[in-house]
Amino acid sequence: IQILLLPKDAADDKSVILNAVAMARMANCQFAEALHAVDQLLALRPEVPEVEAAPANAIRGAIEVCLGDYEKGRLHLVEAIEQARTLSPILYGQVLFFSCATAVLGMSQTDELVDDVREALRRAESFGDISGIAIAQYAYGTALLRAQNASNDHAIDMLQRAPTNSHTHKVITF
Protein backbone atom coordinates (compact mmCIF):
# COMPACT_ATOMS: atom_id res chain seq x y z
CA ILE A 1 0.00 0.00 0.00
CA GLN A 2 1.54 3.24 -1.09
CA ILE A 3 0.00 6.50 0.00
CA LEU A 4 1.95 8.66 -2.40
CA LEU A 5 -0.37 11.62 -2.66
CA LEU A 6 0.05 12.71 0.94
CA PRO A 7 3.05 14.79 2.03
CA LYS A 8 5.77 13.04 4.00
CA ASP A 9 4.80 14.91 7.17
CA ALA A 10 1.17 13.79 7.02
CA ALA A 11 1.55 10.93 9.52
CA ASP A 12 -1.86 11.67 11.06
CA ASP A 13 -3.67 11.34 7.74
CA LYS A 14 -1.63 8.34 6.63
CA SER A 15 -2.23 6.52 9.89
CA VAL A 16 -6.00 6.97 9.66
CA ILE A 17 -6.01 5.57 6.12
CA LEU A 18 -3.68 2.69 7.01
CA ASN A 19 -5.80 1.71 10.03
CA ALA A 20 -8.89 1.66 7.82
CA VAL A 21 -7.07 -0.49 5.27
CA ALA A 22 -5.78 -2.83 7.98
CA MET A 23 -9.26 -3.24 9.45
CA ALA A 24 -10.83 -3.89 6.04
CA ARG A 25 -8.15 -6.43 5.18
CA MET A 26 -8.54 -8.14 8.56
CA ALA A 27 -12.32 -8.30 8.16
CA ASN A 28 -11.75 -10.06 4.82
CA CYS A 29 -9.24 -12.48 6.39
CA GLN A 30 -6.46 -10.97 4.29
CA PHE A 31 -4.13 -11.16 7.25
CA ALA A 32 -0.80 -10.63 5.44
CA GLU A 33 -2.13 -7.48 3.79
CA ALA A 34 -3.59 -6.24 7.09
CA LEU A 35 -0.26 -6.77 8.85
CA HIS A 36 1.52 -4.95 6.01
CA ALA A 37 -0.75 -1.92 6.54
CA VAL A 38 -0.08 -2.05 10.30
CA ASP A 39 3.68 -2.25 9.64
CA GLN A 40 3.48 0.81 7.41
CA LEU A 41 1.50 2.69 10.03
CA LEU A 42 3.86 1.84 12.89
CA ALA A 43 6.87 2.74 10.72
CA LEU A 44 5.63 6.33 10.88
CA ARG A 45 6.42 6.48 14.61
CA PRO A 46 6.98 8.68 16.53
CA GLU A 47 4.72 10.97 14.47
CA VAL A 48 1.78 8.55 14.62
CA PRO A 49 -0.81 9.62 17.19
CA GLU A 50 -1.51 7.08 19.93
CA VAL A 51 -5.17 7.06 18.85
CA GLU A 52 -3.96 5.33 15.68
CA ALA A 53 -1.10 3.26 17.14
CA ALA A 54 -3.31 1.58 19.77
CA PRO A 55 -5.87 0.17 17.29
CA ALA A 56 -3.04 -0.85 14.95
CA ASN A 57 -1.43 -2.86 17.77
CA ALA A 58 -4.82 -4.40 18.58
CA ILE A 59 -5.34 -5.42 14.96
CA ARG A 60 -1.84 -6.90 14.88
CA GLY A 61 -2.41 -8.78 18.14
CA ALA A 62 -5.76 -10.21 17.06
CA ILE A 63 -4.31 -11.39 13.75
CA GLU A 64 -1.31 -12.96 15.45
CA VAL A 65 -3.58 -14.86 17.84
CA CYS A 66 -5.71 -16.03 14.90
CA LEU A 67 -2.59 -17.19 13.05
CA GLY A 68 -1.46 -19.24 16.06
CA ASP A 69 1.20 -16.96 17.53
CA TYR A 70 -0.67 -16.58 20.82
CA GLU A 71 2.17 -15.21 22.95
CA LYS A 72 3.17 -12.49 20.51
CA GLY A 73 -0.45 -11.64 19.76
CA ARG A 74 -1.33 -11.46 23.43
CA LEU A 75 1.60 -9.07 24.05
CA HIS A 76 0.39 -6.78 21.27
CA LEU A 77 -3.19 -6.87 22.59
CA VAL A 78 -2.01 -5.98 26.11
CA GLU A 79 0.17 -3.19 24.69
CA ALA A 80 -2.81 -1.82 22.76
CA ILE A 81 -5.01 -1.91 25.87
CA GLU A 82 -2.37 -0.06 27.88
CA GLN A 83 -2.02 2.57 25.14
CA ALA A 84 -5.80 3.02 24.85
CA ARG A 85 -6.43 3.12 28.61
CA THR A 86 -5.29 6.75 28.78
CA LEU A 87 -7.07 7.84 25.60
CA SER A 88 -10.73 8.45 24.80
CA PRO A 89 -13.40 6.15 26.25
CA ILE A 90 -14.55 5.25 22.74
CA LEU A 91 -11.10 4.17 21.61
CA TYR A 92 -10.60 2.18 24.80
CA GLY A 93 -13.74 0.14 24.08
CA GLN A 94 -12.76 -0.33 20.45
CA VAL A 95 -9.33 -1.66 21.37
CA LEU A 96 -10.78 -4.01 23.99
CA PHE A 97 -13.15 -5.34 21.33
CA PHE A 98 -10.22 -7.06 19.57
CA SER A 99 -9.28 -9.00 22.70
CA CYS A 100 -12.91 -9.98 23.20
CA ALA A 101 -13.17 -11.07 19.57
CA THR A 102 -10.30 -13.52 20.04
CA ALA A 103 -12.14 -14.91 23.07
CA VAL A 104 -15.35 -15.34 21.06
CA LEU A 105 -13.33 -17.38 18.58
CA GLY A 106 -12.16 -19.54 21.48
CA MET A 107 -8.56 -18.40 21.12
CA SER A 108 -8.10 -16.63 24.44
CA GLN A 109 -9.56 -16.27 27.92
CA THR A 110 -11.65 -13.30 29.01
CA ASP A 111 -11.43 -13.56 32.79
CA GLU A 112 -8.63 -11.01 32.84
CA LEU A 113 -10.57 -8.65 30.53
CA VAL A 114 -13.75 -8.33 32.59
CA ASP A 115 -12.44 -5.49 34.77
CA ASP A 116 -11.05 -3.62 31.75
CA VAL A 117 -14.26 -3.85 29.74
CA ARG A 118 -16.36 -2.91 32.77
CA GLU A 119 -14.18 0.19 33.13
CA ALA A 120 -14.49 0.89 29.38
CA LEU A 121 -18.28 0.76 29.68
CA ARG A 122 -18.24 3.04 32.72
CA ARG A 123 -16.04 5.54 30.87
CA ALA A 124 -18.16 5.37 27.70
CA GLU A 125 -21.34 5.97 29.69
CA SER A 126 -19.69 8.86 31.50
CA PHE A 127 -18.57 10.33 28.18
CA GLY A 128 -22.06 9.86 26.75
CA ASP A 129 -21.24 8.78 23.18
CA ILE A 130 -23.77 6.14 22.14
CA SER A 131 -21.48 4.41 19.64
CA GLY A 132 -18.81 4.06 22.32
CA ILE A 133 -21.41 2.80 24.77
CA ALA A 134 -22.69 0.19 22.29
CA ILE A 135 -19.16 -1.07 21.56
CA ALA A 136 -18.36 -1.23 25.28
CA GLN A 137 -21.65 -3.02 26.02
CA TYR A 138 -20.88 -5.60 23.36
CA ALA A 139 -17.32 -6.08 24.63
CA TYR A 140 -18.44 -6.29 28.25
CA GLY A 141 -21.26 -8.73 27.47
CA THR A 142 -18.90 -10.89 25.44
CA ALA A 143 -16.28 -10.91 28.20
CA LEU A 144 -18.87 -11.75 30.86
CA LEU A 145 -20.39 -14.53 28.78
CA ARG A 146 -16.98 -16.17 28.34
CA ALA A 147 -15.69 -15.54 31.87
CA GLN A 148 -15.81 -18.42 34.33
CA ASN A 149 -17.41 -16.79 37.38
CA ALA A 150 -19.67 -14.20 35.78
CA SER A 151 -23.41 -13.81 35.56
CA ASN A 152 -24.79 -15.09 32.27
CA ASP A 153 -27.96 -13.05 32.83
CA HIS A 154 -25.95 -9.83 33.09
CA ALA A 155 -23.90 -10.83 30.03
CA ILE A 156 -27.01 -11.49 27.95
CA ASP A 157 -28.53 -8.20 29.09
CA MET A 158 -25.41 -6.35 27.90
CA LEU A 159 -25.40 -8.21 24.58
CA GLN A 160 -29.08 -7.34 24.04
CA ARG A 161 -28.60 -3.68 24.97
CA ALA A 162 -25.75 -3.11 22.48
CA PRO A 163 -27.72 -3.73 19.25
CA THR A 164 -30.81 -2.08 20.75
CA ASN A 165 -28.80 1.10 21.38
CA SER A 166 -27.23 0.87 17.93
CA HIS A 167 -30.59 0.47 16.22
CA THR A 168 -32.39 3.07 18.34
CA HIS A 169 -29.72 5.71 17.74
CA LYS A 170 -28.85 4.60 14.19
CA VAL A 171 -25.14 4.08 14.88
CA ILE A 172 -22.85 1.07 14.41
CA THR A 173 -24.31 -2.36 13.77
CA PHE A 174 -23.30 -5.80 14.98
mmCIF file of C-alpha atoms in Angstrom:
data_model
loop_
_atom_site.group_PDB
_atom_site.id
_atom_site.type_symbol
_atom_site.label_atom_id
_atom_site.label_comp_id
_atom_site.label_asym_id
_atom_site.label_seq_id
_atom_site.Cartn_x
_atom_site.Cartn_y
_atom_site.Cartn_z
ATOM 1 C CA ILE A 1 0.000 0.000 0.000
ATOM 2 C CA GLN A 2 1.536 3.242 -1.088
ATOM 3 C CA ILE A 3 -0.003 6.503 0.000
ATOM 4 C CA LEU A 4 1.952 8.655 -2.399
ATOM 5 C CA LEU A 5 -0.371 11.623 -2.663
ATOM 6 C CA LEU A 6 0.054 12.711 0.943
ATOM 7 C CA PRO A 7 3.046 14.791 2.026
ATOM 8 C CA LYS A 8 5.771 13.044 4.004
ATOM 9 C CA ASP A 9 4.805 14.911 7.173
ATOM 10 C CA ALA A 10 1.166 13.785 7.020
ATOM 11 C CA ALA A 11 1.548 10.925 9.518
ATOM 12 C CA ASP A 12 -1.860 11.675 11.060
ATOM 13 C CA ASP A 13 -3.669 11.335 7.738
ATOM 14 C CA LYS A 14 -1.626 8.341 6.629
ATOM 15 C CA SER A 15 -2.227 6.517 9.894
ATOM 16 C CA VAL A 16 -6.004 6.975 9.657
ATOM 17 C CA ILE A 17 -6.005 5.565 6.119
ATOM 18 C CA LEU A 18 -3.677 2.694 7.012
ATOM 19 C CA ASN A 19 -5.800 1.710 10.027
ATOM 20 C CA ALA A 20 -8.894 1.660 7.816
ATOM 21 C CA VAL A 21 -7.072 -0.494 5.267
ATOM 22 C CA ALA A 22 -5.777 -2.833 7.978
ATOM 23 C CA MET A 23 -9.257 -3.240 9.452
ATOM 24 C CA ALA A 24 -10.831 -3.885 6.045
ATOM 25 C CA ARG A 25 -8.153 -6.433 5.183
ATOM 26 C CA MET A 26 -8.536 -8.140 8.555
ATOM 27 C CA ALA A 27 -12.323 -8.302 8.159
ATOM 28 C CA ASN A 28 -11.748 -10.060 4.820
ATOM 29 C CA CYS A 29 -9.237 -12.479 6.388
ATOM 30 C CA GLN A 30 -6.455 -10.966 4.286
ATOM 31 C CA PHE A 31 -4.128 -11.160 7.251
ATOM 32 C CA ALA A 32 -0.802 -10.633 5.438
ATOM 33 C CA GLU A 33 -2.126 -7.478 3.786
ATOM 34 C CA ALA A 34 -3.586 -6.237 7.085
ATOM 35 C CA LEU A 35 -0.258 -6.768 8.852
ATOM 36 C CA HIS A 36 1.519 -4.953 6.012
ATOM 37 C CA ALA A 37 -0.748 -1.919 6.538
ATOM 38 C CA VAL A 38 -0.079 -2.055 10.299
ATOM 39 C CA ASP A 39 3.680 -2.254 9.644
ATOM 40 C CA GLN A 40 3.479 0.808 7.409
ATOM 41 C CA LEU A 41 1.500 2.695 10.033
ATOM 42 C CA LEU A 42 3.855 1.837 12.887
ATOM 43 C CA ALA A 43 6.868 2.739 10.722
ATOM 44 C CA LEU A 44 5.625 6.333 10.884
ATOM 45 C CA ARG A 45 6.417 6.480 14.614
ATOM 46 C CA PRO A 46 6.981 8.683 16.534
ATOM 47 C CA GLU A 47 4.724 10.970 14.469
ATOM 48 C CA VAL A 48 1.779 8.548 14.624
ATOM 49 C CA PRO A 49 -0.807 9.622 17.190
ATOM 50 C CA GLU A 50 -1.511 7.077 19.931
ATOM 51 C CA VAL A 51 -5.169 7.058 18.854
ATOM 52 C CA GLU A 52 -3.964 5.327 15.682
ATOM 53 C CA ALA A 53 -1.102 3.260 17.138
ATOM 54 C CA ALA A 54 -3.307 1.580 19.766
ATOM 55 C CA PRO A 55 -5.868 0.173 17.288
ATOM 56 C CA ALA A 56 -3.036 -0.853 14.951
ATOM 57 C CA ASN A 57 -1.434 -2.855 17.769
ATOM 58 C CA ALA A 58 -4.822 -4.397 18.582
ATOM 59 C CA ILE A 59 -5.339 -5.416 14.956
ATOM 60 C CA ARG A 60 -1.840 -6.898 14.884
ATOM 61 C CA GLY A 61 -2.414 -8.782 18.137
ATOM 62 C CA ALA A 62 -5.763 -10.214 17.063
ATOM 63 C CA ILE A 63 -4.314 -11.390 13.755
ATOM 64 C CA GLU A 64 -1.306 -12.959 15.454
ATOM 65 C CA VAL A 65 -3.580 -14.857 17.838
ATOM 66 C CA CYS A 66 -5.714 -16.033 14.898
ATOM 67 C CA LEU A 67 -2.589 -17.189 13.051
ATOM 68 C CA GLY A 68 -1.463 -19.238 16.063
ATOM 69 C CA ASP A 69 1.198 -16.956 17.535
ATOM 70 C CA TYR A 70 -0.669 -16.578 20.822
ATOM 71 C CA GLU A 71 2.165 -15.205 22.950
ATOM 72 C CA LYS A 72 3.173 -12.490 20.505
ATOM 73 C CA GLY A 73 -0.451 -11.640 19.763
ATOM 74 C CA ARG A 74 -1.331 -11.458 23.435
ATOM 75 C CA LEU A 75 1.596 -9.075 24.046
ATOM 76 C CA HIS A 76 0.389 -6.777 21.272
ATOM 77 C CA LEU A 77 -3.187 -6.868 22.585
ATOM 78 C CA VAL A 78 -2.008 -5.982 26.109
ATOM 79 C CA GLU A 79 0.174 -3.192 24.694
ATOM 80 C CA ALA A 80 -2.809 -1.821 22.762
ATOM 81 C CA ILE A 81 -5.009 -1.910 25.867
ATOM 82 C CA GLU A 82 -2.368 -0.056 27.875
ATOM 83 C CA GLN A 83 -2.024 2.573 25.136
ATOM 84 C CA ALA A 84 -5.796 3.023 24.851
ATOM 85 C CA ARG A 85 -6.434 3.124 28.606
ATOM 86 C CA THR A 86 -5.292 6.748 28.777
ATOM 87 C CA LEU A 87 -7.072 7.836 25.596
ATOM 88 C CA SER A 88 -10.728 8.448 24.799
ATOM 89 C CA PRO A 89 -13.398 6.150 26.246
ATOM 90 C CA ILE A 90 -14.554 5.252 22.740
ATOM 91 C CA LEU A 91 -11.103 4.169 21.607
ATOM 92 C CA TYR A 92 -10.602 2.177 24.805
ATOM 93 C CA GLY A 93 -13.738 0.144 24.080
ATOM 94 C CA GLN A 94 -12.757 -0.333 20.445
ATOM 95 C CA VAL A 95 -9.326 -1.664 21.368
ATOM 96 C CA LEU A 96 -10.779 -4.013 23.986
ATOM 97 C CA PHE A 97 -13.147 -5.339 21.331
ATOM 98 C CA PHE A 98 -10.217 -7.064 19.570
ATOM 99 C CA SER A 99 -9.277 -8.998 22.699
ATOM 100 C CA CYS A 100 -12.905 -9.978 23.204
ATOM 101 C CA ALA A 101 -13.172 -11.069 19.573
ATOM 102 C CA THR A 102 -10.302 -13.522 20.045
ATOM 103 C CA ALA A 103 -12.138 -14.911 23.069
ATOM 104 C CA VAL A 104 -15.351 -15.336 21.060
ATOM 105 C CA LEU A 105 -13.333 -17.378 18.583
ATOM 106 C CA GLY A 106 -12.157 -19.537 21.484
ATOM 107 C CA MET A 107 -8.555 -18.399 21.116
ATOM 108 C CA SER A 108 -8.099 -16.633 24.443
ATOM 109 C CA GLN A 109 -9.559 -16.268 27.925
ATOM 110 C CA THR A 110 -11.646 -13.300 29.007
ATOM 111 C CA ASP A 111 -11.432 -13.555 32.790
ATOM 112 C CA GLU A 112 -8.631 -11.005 32.837
ATOM 113 C CA LEU A 113 -10.565 -8.654 30.534
ATOM 114 C CA VAL A 114 -13.745 -8.326 32.586
ATOM 115 C CA ASP A 115 -12.440 -5.489 34.766
ATOM 116 C CA ASP A 116 -11.052 -3.619 31.745
ATOM 117 C CA VAL A 117 -14.264 -3.850 29.737
ATOM 118 C CA ARG A 118 -16.362 -2.911 32.769
ATOM 119 C CA GLU A 119 -14.182 0.186 33.125
ATOM 120 C CA ALA A 120 -14.490 0.890 29.384
ATOM 121 C CA LEU A 121 -18.278 0.758 29.676
ATOM 122 C CA ARG A 122 -18.245 3.037 32.721
ATOM 123 C CA ARG A 123 -16.042 5.541 30.874
ATOM 124 C CA ALA A 124 -18.156 5.373 27.699
ATOM 125 C CA GLU A 125 -21.344 5.973 29.691
ATOM 126 C CA SER A 126 -19.688 8.864 31.504
ATOM 127 C CA PHE A 127 -18.566 10.334 28.179
ATOM 128 C CA GLY A 128 -22.062 9.860 26.747
ATOM 129 C CA ASP A 129 -21.242 8.784 23.184
ATOM 130 C CA ILE A 130 -23.770 6.142 22.138
ATOM 131 C CA SER A 131 -21.477 4.411 19.636
ATOM 132 C CA GLY A 132 -18.808 4.063 22.319
ATOM 133 C CA ILE A 133 -21.406 2.803 24.771
ATOM 134 C CA ALA A 134 -22.688 0.194 22.295
ATOM 135 C CA ILE A 135 -19.161 -1.068 21.560
ATOM 136 C CA ALA A 136 -18.357 -1.234 25.278
ATOM 137 C CA GLN A 137 -21.653 -3.021 26.019
ATOM 138 C CA TYR A 138 -20.881 -5.598 23.361
ATOM 139 C CA ALA A 139 -17.320 -6.084 24.627
ATOM 140 C CA TYR A 140 -18.442 -6.288 28.250
ATOM 141 C CA GLY A 141 -21.259 -8.731 27.471
ATOM 142 C CA THR A 142 -18.899 -10.894 25.441
ATOM 143 C CA ALA A 143 -16.283 -10.913 28.196
ATOM 144 C CA LEU A 144 -18.870 -11.747 30.857
ATOM 145 C CA LEU A 145 -20.393 -14.532 28.782
ATOM 146 C CA ARG A 146 -16.982 -16.173 28.341
ATOM 147 C CA ALA A 147 -15.688 -15.541 31.875
ATOM 148 C CA GLN A 148 -15.809 -18.417 34.332
ATOM 149 C CA ASN A 149 -17.409 -16.792 37.378
ATOM 150 C CA ALA A 150 -19.669 -14.198 35.779
ATOM 151 C CA SER A 151 -23.413 -13.809 35.562
ATOM 152 C CA ASN A 152 -24.793 -15.088 32.273
ATOM 153 C CA ASP A 153 -27.960 -13.051 32.825
ATOM 154 C CA HIS A 154 -25.948 -9.832 33.094
ATOM 155 C CA ALA A 155 -23.898 -10.826 30.032
ATOM 156 C CA ILE A 156 -27.006 -11.488 27.949
ATOM 157 C CA ASP A 157 -28.530 -8.198 29.093
ATOM 158 C CA MET A 158 -25.414 -6.350 27.901
ATOM 159 C CA LEU A 159 -25.403 -8.209 24.584
ATOM 160 C CA GLN A 160 -29.076 -7.336 24.041
ATOM 161 C CA ARG A 161 -28.603 -3.683 24.967
ATOM 162 C CA ALA A 162 -25.749 -3.114 22.482
ATOM 163 C CA PRO A 163 -27.719 -3.733 19.254
ATOM 164 C CA THR A 164 -30.806 -2.084 20.751
ATOM 165 C CA ASN A 165 -28.801 1.098 21.380
ATOM 166 C CA SER A 166 -27.227 0.874 17.927
ATOM 167 C CA HIS A 167 -30.587 0.469 16.222
ATOM 168 C CA THR A 168 -32.389 3.075 18.339
ATOM 169 C CA HIS A 169 -29.716 5.715 17.742
ATOM 170 C CA LYS A 170 -28.847 4.598 14.190
ATOM 171 C CA VAL A 171 -25.141 4.084 14.877
ATOM 172 C CA ILE A 172 -22.854 1.070 14.411
ATOM 173 C CA THR A 173 -24.313 -2.361 13.767
ATOM 174 C CA PHE A 174 -23.305 -5.801 14.979
#
